[in-house]
Structures are given as structure tokens and as C-alpha cells.
Amino acid sequence: MDILDRYIGKAVMLGILAALAVILTLDFLVSFAGEVGEIGKANYTYWQAFLYILLKTPQKIYEIFPMIAVLGTMLGLGMLAGNHELIAMRAAGVSLLRLIGAVLKTAAVITVIAIFIGEVVAPPAVQYAKLNRVRAIEHLISLNTDYGLWARDGDTYIHIRRVEHDGRLIGINLYVFDEFHSLRETYQARSAEYKNDSWLLQNVEHKKISADGITKTSAESMAWKTLLKPDIVSVVSVSPEDLSLWRLRGYIEYLKDNHLDAKHYELSFWIKVFSPLTITAMMFLAIPFIFGNMRGVGVGQRVFIGFLIGLAFFILSRLISQAGLVYTNYPLLPAGLPTLIVLGLGIFLMRRIR
């Protein structure tokens, strides 16, 4: 029976690869068209744009993999059904449960590959892609480390400790030098928010250095005009979707230790935890559509229906996630609910197959 598992697994794998190739090609063309307007700025060339999109591909694969899983499974099993191979297997005494087991074994392999891409390959690739793009376009960022962002705006050197996912800056230090490269002023601010084409610094401490000594003043807020725009500092924003599972966990603990809101990051954490079950559930959901009333439909119809199922899950999961952030303090529920709905639907449809 191992031969049967491999045969079905190969068909499903080929279906997933075909679906992945088509969707990634379309996404690449759309993404490249979106970058055309930036090409020609400073050192941003066609090659830089190509590299930027290419490095973001692993993250795209991870995000759309549930859709790819259901679509690819329907394609793979649909080809077997179209060639009457599934009927032959059933006639030879292979039970429906046995065929489902073969698909789920393939799902386990696919899930491991997807998790490796999403947790190991994608996070550093996305971070490098964003950094490389902004450096090529703006020439402002000089160093990006785990300890924040260093940048220069004329005679002012800027250090930002952290950029939140909503664009807010946390821990800003400005060092102003004169024409003789001597430090003349420093500004320290707890946070900053971009409003009306400038940053509004909060809880500002200003120190002015002169021959008479250091003069210290403070203000609750202060406008800061700079070339450093939100799209530039976003290169170091802590986007939950771009962090690996273990880095998310550490960052959540950091936020809680500092009494900061961590719900957005907790939601992303639990979505990643549920990811293996989500992929498996989506592949399981495809099975009743092949063994049920769709066994005689064409490939085009299967692609269309599989795409609709994947798109519906994508939209549903986003809606439930955003609603969960607003209406509940337990991100585990909105993170897992879409997967449980898919799993329940798959079991319900499987029970209707005879």
C-alpha cells in the first residue's frame, strides 16, 4: 500500500506545484508592475526591483499556502478522477478512509515544507528585501540592527529603537552636529507619530551644548520635520507577519513586561501555531469535492471552485481575525476559529459521501 500512498501523494504534489506556479507568476507580474514607478530613483534598478520581489516570495508562499493546498489537492485528485483511477482504486477494494489517509500523509509532508519556508526562510529574506529596497531608493538608512535604526538627515544623526507595526516610533534620539562635526544638540523622545507631513514627538527632552555648559529643557510634544518618511522607517517596523514563531514569542513577552499592547502579535503567533492544522484542513476539505458530485466536472471548473474556496477562507480568516482584535482579549479564539470551521465543513461533507 506504500506504492498507492506515493502515487496519490505524487499526484497531489504535482497539483500543488502547478497551482503554486500559476499564482506566484500572476503575483510576481502584479508586484513588479507596482514597483515600476519606483525604478529609476537613486540606485533602484530593474534588477533591484526583481530581487525585492523575489526575496518576498517565500513570505507570499507561506501566506497563501492554505489556498494553494486546497486548489492543488483538487487539481491532483481531479486528474486521478478524470482518468477514472480513483474509481479503479475503489473497485479494487481500497476504502475511502484509506485514500483519505494517503492524502493526509501528503499533507504532513507539505506542511513541514511550508513551515520551514515560513519560519526559517521567509523572515530574514523579507527583512533583507525591505532594507535593500529602501537603501537603494533613499540613501538615508546607514545601519539596521536588532537594536534599532540609524539614519542621517543632513547634520542630524537619528537613532530609532523600535518601529511599531502601525508606524509609530518608539525611543527616538536625535544628535545634531555643527559644521565642525561637534555635537551641539540632542533630543530624546519616548515616541513619535506621523501627522500633517511631520513627526509629532512625545515626551521630549532637549539638551543644548555650548561653551557655557548644557542647557536642558523638556516638552510634552514637538513637531519634527525630517526627510525620514514613514515608508522609509517601515524597513525596521516589527510586523508580526514577518517574524518567526520564536521571535514572536520573545517579542510578546517583551511587550507584556513593558505593559504594552501585544494582542496583534499574539494573534499572529496563534495563527502560525494553527498553520499546520490549517493546511491539513484545507487539503481535507478538497477531498469530498472530488469524491462527491464533482467527480465528473472538468479541470477548469475544479480550478474555479478550488480558487473560490481558498479565497473565501482567506477573506473569512482576515475578517474573524480583525473582529477578534476588537471584540475579544483572547487572540487564540479568532486565530483558530477559521480552521475549525473548515475542518467541521470537511467532516460534514465527508459524511455525505456514499
Tab-separated table of C-alpha atoms in Angstrom:
chain	number	residue	atom	x	y	z
A	1	MET	CA	0.000	0.000	0.000
A	2	ASP	CA	3.029	2.291	0.252
A	3	ILE	CA	3.076	2.359	-3.541
A	4	LEU	CA	-0.501	3.660	-3.535
A	5	ASP	CA	0.404	6.349	-0.984
A	6	ARG	CA	3.298	7.512	-3.112
A	7	TYR	CA	1.193	7.523	-6.279
A	8	ILE	CA	-1.580	9.614	-4.748
A	9	GLY	CA	0.974	11.813	-2.988
A	10	LYS	CA	2.787	12.464	-6.265
A	11	ALA	CA	-0.457	13.495	-7.958
A	12	VAL	CA	-1.327	15.879	-5.116
A	13	MET	CA	2.221	17.302	-5.046
A	14	LEU	CA	2.133	17.988	-8.789
A	15	GLY	CA	-1.243	19.681	-8.406
A	16	ILE	CA	0.087	21.897	-5.612
A	17	LEU	CA	3.207	22.795	-7.605
A	18	ALA	CA	1.092	23.669	-10.643
A	19	ALA	CA	-1.228	25.883	-8.578
A	20	LEU	CA	1.745	27.492	-6.849
A	21	ALA	CA	3.495	28.246	-10.147
A	22	VAL	CA	0.421	29.900	-11.661
A	23	ILE	CA	-0.481	32.027	-8.634
A	24	LEU	CA	3.124	33.095	-7.960
A	25	THR	CA	3.588	34.069	-11.610
A	26	LEU	CA	0.494	36.267	-11.506
A	27	ASP	CA	1.525	37.751	-8.170
A	28	PHE	CA	5.042	38.431	-9.472
A	29	LEU	CA	3.719	40.297	-12.522
A	30	VAL	CA	1.352	42.398	-10.412
A	31	SER	CA	4.050	43.141	-7.813
A	32	PHE	CA	6.611	44.074	-10.486
A	33	ALA	CA	4.114	46.412	-12.125
A	34	GLY	CA	3.672	48.066	-8.735
A	35	GLU	CA	7.437	48.632	-8.458
A	36	VAL	CA	7.847	50.188	-11.923
A	37	GLY	CA	7.048	53.640	-10.575
A	38	GLU	CA	9.991	53.432	-8.141
A	39	ILE	CA	12.523	52.224	-10.710
A	40	GLY	CA	14.978	54.969	-11.623
A	41	LYS	CA	15.003	56.618	-8.194
A	42	ALA	CA	18.596	56.839	-6.945
A	43	ASN	CA	20.105	53.356	-7.354
A	44	TYR	CA	16.834	51.454	-7.645
A	45	THR	CA	17.116	49.493	-10.895
A	46	TYR	CA	15.106	46.768	-12.604
A	47	TRP	CA	17.405	44.213	-11.009
A	48	GLN	CA	16.816	45.714	-7.548
A	49	ALA	CA	13.054	45.532	-8.099
A	50	PHE	CA	13.320	41.939	-9.319
A	51	LEU	CA	15.427	40.999	-6.290
A	52	TYR	CA	12.994	42.734	-3.920
A	53	ILE	CA	10.010	40.779	-5.239
A	54	LEU	CA	11.991	37.536	-5.384
A	55	LEU	CA	13.067	37.819	-1.740
A	56	LYS	CA	9.478	38.417	-0.667
A	57	THR	CA	8.291	35.295	-2.482
A	58	PRO	CA	8.842	32.877	0.467
A	59	GLN	CA	6.579	35.022	2.668
A	60	LYS	CA	3.955	35.129	-0.091
A	61	ILE	CA	4.081	31.337	-0.371
A	62	TYR	CA	3.551	30.970	3.365
A	63	GLU	CA	0.632	33.406	3.420
A	64	ILE	CA	-1.271	31.861	0.507
A	65	PHE	CA	-0.399	28.237	1.210
A	66	PRO	CA	-3.856	27.293	2.557
A	67	MET	CA	-5.333	28.473	-0.737
A	68	ILE	CA	-2.647	26.621	-2.677
A	69	ALA	CA	-3.260	23.468	-0.615
A	70	VAL	CA	-6.969	23.201	-1.415
A	71	LEU	CA	-6.527	24.194	-5.056
A	72	GLY	CA	-3.577	21.856	-5.626
A	73	THR	CA	-5.302	18.931	-3.915
A	74	MET	CA	-8.373	19.402	-6.077
A	75	LEU	CA	-6.197	19.517	-9.197
A	76	GLY	CA	-4.179	16.424	-8.253
A	77	LEU	CA	-7.107	14.273	-7.193
A	78	GLY	CA	-9.173	15.676	-10.034
A	79	MET	CA	-6.668	14.377	-12.584
A	80	LEU	CA	-6.895	10.921	-10.999
A	81	ALA	CA	-10.680	11.136	-11.049
A	82	GLY	CA	-10.683	12.305	-14.659
A	83	ASN	CA	-8.624	9.270	-15.667
A	84	HIS	CA	-11.009	7.007	-13.668
A	85	GLU	CA	-8.093	5.927	-11.476
A	86	LEU	CA	-9.934	6.684	-8.243
A	87	ILE	CA	-12.845	4.533	-9.409
A	88	ALA	CA	-10.414	1.733	-10.206
A	89	MET	CA	-8.873	2.019	-6.743
A	90	ARG	CA	-12.285	1.821	-5.085
A	91	ALA	CA	-13.244	-1.144	-7.287
A	92	ALA	CA	-10.014	-2.894	-6.243
A	93	GLY	CA	-11.164	-2.733	-2.628
A	94	VAL	CA	-9.360	0.399	-1.467
A	95	SER	CA	-11.560	2.115	1.097
A	96	LEU	CA	-12.365	5.801	1.100
A	97	LEU	CA	-10.710	6.054	4.506
A	98	ARG	CA	-7.527	4.578	3.030
A	99	LEU	CA	-7.495	7.159	0.227
A	100	ILE	CA	-8.060	9.946	2.731
A	101	GLY	CA	-5.119	8.624	4.749
A	102	ALA	CA	-2.883	8.825	1.681
A	103	VAL	CA	-3.851	12.475	1.144
A	104	LEU	CA	-3.272	13.327	4.799
A	105	LYS	CA	0.188	11.723	4.700
A	106	THR	CA	0.999	14.016	1.806
A	107	ALA	CA	-0.448	16.909	3.807
A	108	ALA	CA	2.038	16.174	6.600
A	109	VAL	CA	4.972	16.429	4.174
A	110	ILE	CA	3.588	19.575	2.566
A	111	THR	CA	3.025	21.154	5.966
A	112	VAL	CA	6.622	20.563	7.060
A	113	ILE	CA	7.882	22.202	3.865
A	114	ALA	CA	5.527	25.166	4.301
A	115	ILE	CA	6.523	25.686	7.942
A	116	PHE	CA	10.211	25.576	7.032
A	117	ILE	CA	9.671	28.208	4.345
A	118	GLY	CA	7.564	30.427	6.593
A	119	GLU	CA	9.594	30.169	9.790
A	120	VAL	CA	13.180	29.787	8.575
A	121	VAL	CA	13.474	31.172	5.041
A	122	ALA	CA	10.894	33.976	4.853
A	123	PRO	CA	11.662	36.233	7.896
A	124	PRO	CA	15.300	37.080	7.065
A	125	ALA	CA	14.530	37.257	3.339
A	126	VAL	CA	11.735	39.811	3.853
A	127	GLN	CA	13.831	41.903	6.219
A	128	TYR	CA	16.754	41.996	3.776
A	129	ALA	CA	14.404	42.777	0.870
A	130	LYS	CA	12.889	45.779	2.652
A	131	LEU	CA	16.256	47.078	3.812
A	132	ASN	CA	17.883	46.674	0.386
A	133	ARG	CA	14.996	48.462	-1.336
A	134	VAL	CA	14.961	51.486	0.965
A	135	ARG	CA	18.739	51.813	0.857
A	136	ALA	CA	18.655	51.835	-2.943
A	137	ILE	CA	15.868	54.429	-3.141
A	138	GLU	CA	16.527	56.806	-0.267
A	139	HIS	CA	20.219	56.667	0.751
A	140	LEU	CA	19.152	57.550	4.292
A	141	ILE	CA	19.461	54.335	6.228
A	142	SER	CA	23.028	53.554	7.203
A	143	LEU	CA	22.590	50.715	9.672
A	144	ASN	CA	19.747	48.446	10.652
A	145	THR	CA	20.312	46.094	13.568
A	146	ASP	CA	18.380	44.283	16.255
A	147	TYR	CA	18.961	47.407	18.359
A	148	GLY	CA	17.139	49.760	16.010
A	149	LEU	CA	17.655	52.044	13.060
A	150	TRP	CA	20.449	54.527	12.454
A	151	ALA	CA	19.916	57.200	9.785
A	152	ARG	CA	21.209	60.613	8.757
A	153	ASP	CA	19.323	63.742	7.719
A	154	GLY	CA	21.825	66.495	6.938
A	155	ASP	CA	23.745	67.296	10.127
A	156	THR	CA	21.325	65.276	12.261
A	157	TYR	CA	22.009	61.660	13.143
A	158	ILE	CA	18.922	59.681	14.078
A	159	HIS	CA	18.514	56.577	16.179
A	160	ILE	CA	15.128	54.860	16.479
A	161	ARG	CA	14.932	51.969	18.909
A	162	ARG	CA	11.785	50.404	17.529
A	163	VAL	CA	9.097	50.960	14.894
A	164	GLU	CA	5.651	49.581	15.703
A	165	HIS	CA	3.539	47.768	13.106
A	166	ASP	CA	1.205	50.789	12.947
A	167	GLY	CA	4.110	53.128	12.072
A	168	ARG	CA	4.692	54.702	15.488
A	169	LEU	CA	8.301	55.298	16.519
A	170	ILE	CA	9.472	54.259	19.967
A	171	GLY	CA	12.654	55.567	21.602
A	172	ILE	CA	13.925	58.389	19.337
A	173	ASN	CA	17.341	60.006	19.791
A	174	LEU	CA	18.483	62.930	17.612
A	175	TYR	CA	22.106	64.101	17.586
A	176	VAL	CA	22.710	67.470	15.884
A	177	PHE	CA	26.270	68.385	14.824
A	178	ASP	CA	27.667	71.688	13.539
A	179	GLU	CA	29.880	72.278	10.506
A	180	PHE	CA	32.937	71.356	12.589
A	181	HIS	CA	31.424	67.949	13.469
A	182	SER	CA	30.924	68.921	17.097
A	183	LEU	CA	27.822	67.768	18.933
A	184	ARG	CA	25.596	70.778	19.640
A	185	GLU	CA	22.137	69.452	20.458
A	186	THR	CA	20.405	66.245	21.418
A	187	TYR	CA	16.753	65.334	21.513
A	188	GLN	CA	15.246	62.346	23.293
A	189	ALA	CA	11.614	61.397	22.773
A	190	ARG	CA	9.596	58.480	24.105
A	191	SER	CA	7.501	58.088	20.931
A	192	ALA	CA	6.509	59.767	17.685
A	193	GLU	CA	3.550	59.658	15.305
A	194	TYR	CA	3.439	60.960	11.718
A	195	LYS	CA	0.855	63.731	11.302
A	196	ASN	CA	0.495	66.553	8.755
A	197	ASP	CA	3.762	65.800	6.914
A	198	SER	CA	5.880	65.793	10.083
A	199	TRP	CA	6.594	63.634	13.105
A	200	LEU	CA	4.997	64.641	16.377
A	201	LEU	CA	7.451	63.781	19.146
A	202	GLN	CA	6.033	62.962	22.578
A	203	ASN	CA	7.725	63.497	25.981
A	204	VAL	CA	10.722	65.318	24.541
A	205	GLU	CA	13.909	66.154	26.410
A	206	HIS	CA	16.180	68.707	24.678
A	207	LYS	CA	19.807	69.344	25.589
A	208	LYS	CA	21.768	72.217	24.038
A	209	ILE	CA	25.548	72.149	24.370
A	210	SER	CA	27.524	75.420	24.398
A	211	ALA	CA	30.660	76.881	25.877
A	212	ASP	CA	28.682	77.862	28.948
A	213	GLY	CA	27.524	74.303	29.585
A	214	ILE	CA	24.476	72.198	28.871
A	215	THR	CA	21.001	73.699	28.829
A	216	LYS	CA	18.195	71.205	29.416
A	217	THR	CA	14.526	71.735	28.517
A	218	SER	CA	11.551	69.438	28.120
A	219	ALA	CA	8.202	69.453	26.330
A	220	GLU	CA	5.178	67.222	26.146
A	221	SER	CA	5.255	67.299	22.340
A	222	MET	CA	7.232	68.811	19.488
A	223	ALA	CA	6.949	68.777	15.683
A	224	TRP	CA	9.934	67.253	13.874
A	225	LYS	CA	10.464	67.934	10.174
A	226	THR	CA	12.699	65.390	8.504
A	227	LEU	CA	13.282	63.565	5.231
A	228	LEU	CA	12.740	60.321	7.112
A	229	LYS	CA	9.225	59.395	5.988
A	230	PRO	CA	7.020	56.534	7.266
A	231	ASP	CA	7.713	54.347	4.230
A	232	ILE	CA	11.430	54.599	4.973
A	233	VAL	CA	11.301	53.757	8.660
A	234	SER	CA	8.930	50.879	7.916
A	235	VAL	CA	12.026	48.917	6.969
A	236	VAL	CA	12.553	48.181	10.654
A	237	SER	CA	8.920	48.001	11.678
A	238	VAL	CA	8.137	44.985	13.795
A	239	SER	CA	5.477	43.480	11.525
A	240	PRO	CA	4.027	40.367	13.179
A	241	GLU	CA	3.605	38.584	9.849
A	242	ASP	CA	7.332	38.939	9.109
A	243	LEU	CA	8.562	37.462	12.394
A	244	SER	CA	9.286	33.813	13.026
A	245	LEU	CA	7.343	31.950	15.687
A	246	TRP	CA	10.137	32.030	18.287
A	247	ARG	CA	10.871	35.733	17.690
A	248	LEU	CA	7.170	36.494	18.008
A	249	ARG	CA	7.098	34.710	21.350
A	250	GLY	CA	10.048	36.699	22.647
A	251	TYR	CA	8.606	39.979	21.412
A	252	ILE	CA	5.241	39.269	23.059
A	253	GLU	CA	6.980	38.710	26.378
A	254	TYR	CA	8.897	41.970	25.913
A	255	LEU	CA	5.669	43.908	25.232
A	256	LYS	CA	3.914	42.414	28.233
A	257	ASP	CA	6.878	43.102	30.503
A	258	ASN	CA	6.659	46.757	29.457
A	259	HIS	CA	2.832	46.870	29.818
A	260	LEU	CA	2.323	47.409	26.073
A	261	ASP	CA	-0.474	46.068	23.863
A	262	ALA	CA	0.532	42.664	22.482
A	263	LYS	CA	-2.793	41.419	21.042
A	264	HIS	CA	-1.798	41.952	17.413
A	265	TYR	CA	1.357	39.914	17.922
A	266	GLU	CA	-0.428	37.244	19.928
A	267	LEU	CA	-2.929	36.844	17.091
A	268	SER	CA	-0.109	36.320	14.585
A	269	PHE	CA	1.545	33.879	16.976
A	270	TRP	CA	-1.545	31.690	17.263
A	271	ILE	CA	-2.224	31.862	13.525
A	272	LYS	CA	1.259	30.454	12.983
A	273	VAL	CA	0.655	27.800	15.629
A	274	PHE	CA	-2.554	26.738	13.854
A	275	SER	CA	-0.881	26.839	10.433
A	276	PRO	CA	-0.120	23.068	10.218
A	277	LEU	CA	-3.725	22.222	11.085
A	278	THR	CA	-4.994	24.876	8.662
A	279	ILE	CA	-3.086	23.422	5.707
A	280	THR	CA	-4.208	19.890	6.586
A	281	ALA	CA	-7.833	21.008	6.991
A	282	MET	CA	-7.829	22.746	3.608
A	283	MET	CA	-6.468	19.640	1.877
A	284	PHE	CA	-9.029	17.518	3.714
A	285	LEU	CA	-11.807	19.869	2.576
A	286	ALA	CA	-10.861	19.269	-1.077
A	287	ILE	CA	-11.482	15.503	-0.851
A	288	PRO	CA	-15.317	15.461	-0.709
A	289	PHE	CA	-15.483	17.748	-3.751
A	290	ILE	CA	-13.644	15.073	-5.763
A	291	PHE	CA	-15.436	12.001	-4.441
A	292	GLY	CA	-18.826	13.689	-4.314
A	293	ASN	CA	-20.832	15.361	-7.033
A	294	MET	CA	-17.769	16.879	-8.753
A	295	ARG	CA	-16.177	13.665	-9.905
A	296	GLY	CA	-17.325	14.278	-13.499
A	297	VAL	CA	-16.573	18.007	-13.892
A	298	GLY	CA	-13.712	19.429	-15.922
A	299	VAL	CA	-10.370	20.785	-14.789
A	300	GLY	CA	-11.432	24.395	-15.339
A	301	GLN	CA	-14.397	24.051	-13.019
A	302	ARG	CA	-12.246	22.436	-10.356
A	303	VAL	CA	-9.728	25.269	-10.569
A	304	PHE	CA	-12.505	27.845	-10.286
A	305	ILE	CA	-14.190	26.144	-7.323
A	306	GLY	CA	-10.862	25.497	-5.577
A	307	PHE	CA	-9.881	29.133	-6.051
A	308	LEU	CA	-13.219	30.291	-4.616
A	309	ILE	CA	-12.814	28.031	-1.577
A	310	GLY	CA	-9.299	29.314	-0.932
A	311	LEU	CA	-10.338	32.935	-1.446
A	312	ALA	CA	-13.342	32.512	0.856
A	313	PHE	CA	-11.097	31.100	3.586
A	314	PHE	CA	-8.602	33.937	3.118
A	315	ILE	CA	-11.301	36.598	3.467
A	316	LEU	CA	-13.055	34.786	6.324
A	317	SER	CA	-9.863	34.381	8.323
A	318	ARG	CA	-8.985	38.073	7.900
A	319	LEU	CA	-12.473	39.200	8.937
A	320	ILE	CA	-12.552	36.960	12.008
A	321	SER	CA	-9.008	37.979	12.973
A	322	GLN	CA	-9.736	41.711	12.795
A	323	ALA	CA	-13.051	41.293	14.615
A	324	GLY	CA	-11.286	39.230	17.266
A	325	LEU	CA	-8.791	42.034	17.916
A	326	VAL	CA	-11.676	44.419	18.555
A	327	TYR	CA	-14.174	42.283	20.451
A	328	THR	CA	-12.092	39.829	22.459
A	329	ASN	CA	-8.978	39.788	24.600
A	330	TYR	CA	-8.220	36.170	23.718
A	331	PRO	CA	-6.466	36.042	20.299
A	332	LEU	CA	-6.427	32.226	20.437
A	333	LEU	CA	-10.138	32.153	19.516
A	334	PRO	CA	-10.094	34.255	16.299
A	335	ALA	CA	-6.835	32.606	15.248
A	336	GLY	CA	-8.223	29.075	15.446
A	337	LEU	CA	-11.887	29.607	14.549
A	338	PRO	CA	-11.478	29.743	10.720
A	339	THR	CA	-9.518	26.472	10.768
A	340	LEU	CA	-12.125	24.783	12.963
A	341	ILE	CA	-14.873	25.962	10.592
A	342	VAL	CA	-13.038	24.465	7.602
A	343	LEU	CA	-12.403	21.229	9.470
A	344	GLY	CA	-16.036	20.978	10.537
A	345	LEU	CA	-17.245	21.658	6.995
A	346	GLY	CA	-14.898	18.999	5.633
A	347	ILE	CA	-16.174	16.391	8.122
A	348	PHE	CA	-19.789	17.303	7.325
A	349	LEU	CA	-19.243	16.908	3.576
A	350	MET	CA	-17.321	13.669	4.025
A	351	ARG	CA	-20.226	12.145	5.954
A	352	ARG	CA	-22.487	12.785	2.955
A	353	ILE	CA	-20.331	10.713	0.598
A	354	ARG	CA	-21.506	7.201	-0.080
